[in-house]
mmCIF file of C-alpha atoms in Angstrom:
data_model
loop_
_atom_site.group_PDB
_atom_site.id
_atom_site.type_symbol
_atom_site.label_atom_id
_atom_site.label_comp_id
_atom_site.label_asym_id
_atom_site.label_seq_id
_atom_site.Cartn_x
_atom_site.Cartn_y
_atom_site.Cartn_z
ATOM 1 C CA UNK S 42 0.000 0.000 0.000
ATOM 2 C CA UNK S 43 0.928 3.654 -0.131
ATOM 3 C CA UNK S 44 -0.395 6.835 1.480
ATOM 4 C CA UNK S 45 -3.000 9.088 -0.101
ATOM 5 C CA UNK S 46 -2.207 12.795 -0.235
ATOM 6 C CA UNK S 47 -4.265 14.977 2.154
ATOM 7 C CA UNK S 48 -5.363 11.802 3.968
ATOM 8 C CA UNK S 49 -5.525 11.273 7.735
ATOM 9 C CA UNK S 50 -4.439 8.035 9.376
ATOM 10 C CA UNK S 51 -5.386 7.486 13.017
ATOM 11 C CA UNK S 52 -4.189 4.680 15.282
ATOM 12 C CA UNK S 53 -2.952 2.571 12.384
ATOM 13 C CA UNK S 54 -0.153 0.009 12.331
ATOM 14 C CA UNK S 55 2.048 -0.172 9.250
ATOM 15 C CA UNK S 56 4.400 -3.137 8.932
ATOM 16 C CA UNK S 57 6.862 -3.976 6.167
ATOM 17 C CA UNK S 58 5.809 -0.956 4.109
ATOM 18 C CA UNK S 59 8.154 0.088 1.280
ATOM 19 C CA UNK S 60 7.604 3.626 -0.020
ATOM 20 C CA UNK S 61 11.235 4.395 -0.856
ATOM 21 C CA UNK S 62 11.574 7.438 -3.098
ATOM 22 C CA UNK S 63 7.868 8.288 -3.037
ATOM 23 C CA UNK S 64 6.454 11.754 -2.303
ATOM 24 C CA UNK S 65 3.534 12.635 -0.026
ATOM 25 C CA UNK S 66 1.769 15.934 0.622
ATOM 26 C CA UNK S 67 -0.253 17.064 3.658
ATOM 27 C CA UNK S 68 -0.723 13.594 5.120
ATOM 28 C CA UNK S 69 -1.514 13.371 8.844
ATOM 29 C CA UNK S 70 -0.461 10.404 10.975
ATOM 30 C CA UNK S 71 -1.747 10.310 14.545
ATOM 31 C CA UNK S 72 -0.995 7.555 17.062
ATOM 32 C CA UNK S 73 0.416 5.404 14.263
ATOM 33 C CA UNK S 74 3.031 2.669 14.590
ATOM 34 C CA UNK S 75 5.549 1.878 11.855
ATOM 35 C CA UNK S 76 7.560 -1.352 11.942
ATOM 36 C CA UNK S 77 10.208 -2.585 9.500
ATOM 37 C CA UNK S 78 9.231 0.076 6.961
ATOM 38 C CA UNK S 79 11.429 1.539 4.226
ATOM 39 C CA UNK S 80 11.155 5.313 3.756
ATOM 40 C CA UNK S 81 14.565 5.791 2.101
ATOM 41 C CA UNK S 82 14.625 8.967 -0.023
ATOM 42 C CA UNK S 83 10.888 9.517 0.565
ATOM 43 C CA UNK S 84 9.557 13.083 0.688
ATOM 44 C CA UNK S 85 6.958 14.226 3.218
ATOM 45 C CA UNK S 86 5.792 17.755 2.397
ATOM 46 C CA UNK S 87 3.676 19.556 5.012
ATOM 47 C CA UNK S 88 2.860 16.264 6.724
ATOM 48 C CA UNK S 89 2.081 15.792 10.422
ATOM 49 C CA UNK S 90 3.327 13.050 12.726
ATOM 50 C CA UNK S 91 1.588 13.095 16.119
ATOM 51 C CA UNK S 92 2.240 10.509 18.862
ATOM 52 C CA UNK S 93 3.853 8.111 16.384
ATOM 53 C CA UNK S 94 6.551 5.480 16.806
ATOM 54 C CA UNK S 95 8.988 3.971 14.311
ATOM 55 C CA UNK S 96 10.754 0.667 15.014
ATOM 56 C CA UNK S 97 13.402 -0.998 12.828
ATOM 57 C CA UNK S 98 12.645 1.435 10.003
ATOM 58 C CA UNK S 99 14.940 2.959 7.383
ATOM 59 C CA UNK S 100 14.364 6.696 6.970
ATOM 60 C CA UNK S 101 17.736 7.533 5.455
ATOM 61 C CA UNK S 102 17.789 10.682 3.338
ATOM 62 C CA UNK S 103 14.093 11.246 3.981
ATOM 63 C CA UNK S 104 12.998 14.805 3.189
ATOM 64 C CA UNK S 105 10.620 16.556 5.578
ATOM 65 C CA UNK S 106 10.011 20.111 4.294
ATOM 66 C CA UNK S 107 7.480 21.983 6.462
ATOM 67 C CA UNK S 108 6.398 18.775 8.196
ATOM 68 C CA UNK S 109 5.461 18.797 11.885
ATOM 69 C CA UNK S 110 6.469 16.345 14.603
ATOM 70 C CA UNK S 111 4.899 15.978 18.035
ATOM 71 C CA UNK S 112 5.913 13.222 20.471
ATOM 72 C CA UNK S 113 7.529 10.988 17.857
ATOM 73 C CA UNK S 114 9.921 8.181 18.822
ATOM 74 C CA UNK S 115 12.401 6.231 16.721
ATOM 75 C CA UNK S 116 13.720 2.878 17.929
ATOM 76 C CA UNK S 117 16.439 0.743 16.316
ATOM 77 C CA UNK S 118 15.999 2.745 13.124
ATOM 78 C CA UNK S 119 18.320 4.251 10.522
ATOM 79 C CA UNK S 120 17.969 7.987 9.831
ATOM 80 C CA UNK S 121 21.154 8.888 7.966
ATOM 81 C CA UNK S 122 21.369 12.251 6.226
ATOM 82 C CA UNK S 123 18.160 13.802 7.583
ATOM 83 C CA UNK S 124 18.010 17.611 7.671
ATOM 84 C CA UNK S 125 15.721 18.242 10.636
ATOM 85 C CA UNK S 126 16.016 22.001 10.137
ATOM 86 C CA UNK S 127 13.636 21.750 7.165
ATOM 87 C CA UNK S 128 10.721 20.654 9.350
ATOM 88 C CA UNK S 129 8.143 23.096 10.722
ATOM 89 C CA UNK S 130 8.995 23.594 14.392
ATOM 90 C CA UNK S 131 6.826 25.570 16.836
ATOM 91 C CA UNK S 132 8.143 28.920 17.990
ATOM 92 C CA UNK S 133 8.176 27.689 21.581
ATOM 93 C CA UNK S 134 9.110 24.101 22.423
ATOM 94 C CA UNK S 135 8.851 23.184 26.090
ATOM 95 C CA UNK S 136 10.019 19.644 25.435
ATOM 96 C CA UNK S 137 11.567 17.984 22.400
ATOM 97 C CA UNK S 138 9.029 16.298 20.130
ATOM 98 C CA UNK S 139 11.661 13.720 19.090
ATOM 99 C CA UNK S 140 13.186 10.696 20.827
ATOM 100 C CA UNK S 141 15.828 8.390 19.365
ATOM 101 C CA UNK S 142 16.872 5.075 20.915
ATOM 102 C CA UNK S 143 19.428 2.692 19.378
ATOM 103 C CA UNK S 144 19.317 4.619 16.101
ATOM 104 C CA UNK S 145 21.893 5.560 13.475
ATOM 105 C CA UNK S 146 21.533 9.274 12.717
ATOM 106 C CA UNK S 147 24.857 9.956 10.999
ATOM 107 C CA UNK S 148 25.243 13.002 8.722
ATOM 108 C CA UNK S 149 22.083 14.651 10.040
ATOM 109 C CA UNK S 150 21.514 18.296 10.987
ATOM 110 C CA UNK S 151 19.884 19.832 14.050
ATOM 111 C CA UNK S 152 21.535 23.204 13.385
ATOM 112 C CA UNK S 153 19.920 26.040 15.342
ATOM 113 C CA UNK S 154 16.989 23.971 16.582
ATOM 114 C CA UNK S 155 15.348 24.477 19.970
ATOM 115 C CA UNK S 156 14.808 20.905 21.164
ATOM 116 C CA UNK S 157 14.856 20.942 24.950
ATOM 117 C CA UNK S 158 15.116 17.448 26.467
ATOM 118 C CA UNK S 159 16.028 15.850 23.144
ATOM 119 C CA UNK S 160 16.628 12.137 23.736
ATOM 120 C CA UNK S 161 19.468 10.432 21.857
ATOM 121 C CA UNK S 162 20.341 7.266 23.747
ATOM 122 C CA UNK S 163 22.448 4.307 22.595
ATOM 123 C CA UNK S 164 22.732 5.963 19.180
ATOM 124 C CA UNK S 165 25.435 6.365 16.559
ATOM 125 C CA UNK S 166 25.579 10.099 15.811
ATOM 126 C CA UNK S 167 28.622 10.564 13.585
ATOM 127 C CA UNK S 168 29.090 13.858 11.709
ATOM 128 C CA UNK S 169 25.893 15.379 13.107
ATOM 129 C CA UNK S 170 25.497 19.169 13.260
ATOM 130 C CA UNK S 171 24.313 20.440 16.658
ATOM 131 C CA UNK S 172 25.709 23.967 16.261
ATOM 132 C CA UNK S 173 23.684 26.938 17.541
ATOM 133 C CA UNK S 174 21.051 24.606 18.976
ATOM 134 C CA UNK S 175 19.343 24.462 22.350
ATOM 135 C CA UNK S 176 19.395 20.928 23.746
ATOM 136 C CA UNK S 177 19.111 21.814 27.414
ATOM 137 C CA UNK S 178 18.406 18.778 29.632
ATOM 138 C CA UNK S 179 19.017 16.470 26.668
ATOM 139 C CA UNK S 180 19.558 12.760 27.277
ATOM 140 C CA UNK S 181 22.615 11.613 25.301
ATOM 141 C CA UNK S 182 23.655 8.528 27.274
ATOM 142 C CA UNK S 183 25.710 5.812 25.546
ATOM 143 C CA UNK S 184 25.765 7.708 22.228
ATOM 144 C CA UNK S 185 28.802 7.944 19.934
ATOM 145 C CA UNK S 186 29.344 11.523 18.700
ATOM 146 C CA UNK S 187 32.382 10.960 16.446
ATOM 147 C CA UNK S 188 33.084 14.088 14.349
ATOM 148 C CA UNK S 189 29.835 15.772 15.396
ATOM 149 C CA UNK S 190 29.786 19.564 15.630
ATOM 150 C CA UNK S 191 29.036 21.545 18.793
ATOM 151 C CA UNK S 192 29.439 25.323 18.646
ATOM 152 C CA UNK S 193 27.364 27.894 20.543
ATOM 153 C CA UNK S 194 25.256 24.950 21.651
ATOM 154 C CA UNK S 195 23.224 25.022 24.867
ATOM 155 C CA UNK S 196 23.866 21.753 26.704
ATOM 156 C CA UNK S 197 22.944 22.892 30.220
ATOM 157 C CA UNK S 198 21.947 19.960 32.435
ATOM 158 C CA UNK S 199 22.380 17.558 29.515
ATOM 159 C CA UNK S 200 23.317 13.980 30.405
ATOM 160 C CA UNK S 201 26.288 12.567 28.480
ATOM 161 C CA UNK S 202 26.768 9.586 30.817
ATOM 162 C CA UNK S 203 28.690 6.846 28.978
ATOM 163 C CA UNK S 204 28.567 8.894 25.756
ATOM 164 C CA UNK S 205 31.839 8.969 23.812
ATOM 165 C CA UNK S 206 33.901 10.681 21.117
ATOM 166 C CA UNK S 207 32.352 14.118 21.597
ATOM 167 C CA UNK S 208 34.421 17.242 20.918
ATOM 168 C CA UNK S 209 32.846 20.053 22.925
ATOM 169 C CA UNK S 210 34.724 23.325 23.368
ATOM 170 C CA UNK S 211 33.935 24.426 26.925
ATOM 171 C CA UNK S 212 34.469 28.079 25.979
ATOM 172 C CA UNK S 213 32.107 28.089 22.992
ATOM 173 C CA UNK S 214 29.287 25.946 24.368
ATOM 174 C CA UNK S 215 27.144 26.131 27.502
ATOM 175 C CA UNK S 216 27.630 22.999 29.604
ATOM 176 C CA UNK S 217 26.706 24.180 33.100
ATOM 177 C CA UNK S 218 25.428 21.302 35.264
ATOM 178 C CA UNK S 219 25.819 18.807 32.407
ATOM 179 C CA UNK S 220 26.833 15.240 33.313
ATOM 180 C CA UNK S 221 29.805 13.443 31.783
ATOM 181 C CA UNK S 222 31.525 10.123 32.476
ATOM 182 C CA UNK S 223 34.845 10.913 34.152
ATOM 183 C CA UNK S 224 37.287 9.388 31.640
ATOM 184 C CA UNK S 225 35.439 10.617 28.560
ATOM 185 C CA UNK S 226 35.188 14.085 30.094
ATOM 186 C CA UNK S 227 38.948 14.472 29.698
ATOM 187 C CA UNK S 228 38.169 15.230 26.071
ATOM 188 C CA UNK S 229 36.629 18.504 27.233
ATOM 189 C CA UNK S 230 40.131 19.708 28.045
ATOM 190 C CA UNK S 231 41.454 19.533 24.473
ATOM 191 C CA UNK S 232 40.506 23.171 23.890
ATOM 192 C CA UNK S 233 42.865 24.223 26.696
ATOM 193 C CA UNK S 234 46.006 23.306 24.753
ATOM 194 C CA UNK S 235 47.485 21.477 27.720
ATOM 195 C CA UNK S 236 49.300 18.176 28.071
ATOM 196 C CA UNK S 237 47.839 15.469 30.288
ATOM 197 C CA UNK S 238 50.162 12.872 31.804
ATOM 198 C CA UNK S 239 49.430 9.754 33.827
#
């Protein structure tokens, strides 16, 4: 099956769906569950995802211009190359509408987004752009941030417990009251141009 443009889907379960490369306009999904679906290179224009969950799905290179997300979770899914800045975000976000668990989100962009309490746990987040964003109280436990960018990023009270490979300049980011695992936190000192010895 595929989705009809301007259609509304409520409390539906979609399993094994393959809509790779297809385009959809003004479709609303509310309380829907997606399992083992392929959305690679799909385009969702002005669509709405409300209280939805994705499990074991491939959403790599999905395009989401002007689409809205509210309380959406991704579990064990692949979301490589997604530009989240293209979505339609509310002016005021009291809590992040997105949660990622055990996902691969490499090469994605959250540049300048206001996503308080963003959850990224047990994820692979290589080459992800977090610059100029507000991720206060974010949950980033056990996530690998290899080559990801943090600059003028608000990470106050964020939890990086057991996270690794992050490169966060303590002078150009806000990390007050953030939590870091002791050994990994040594990486925060690289911006000081000092030598550490055992």
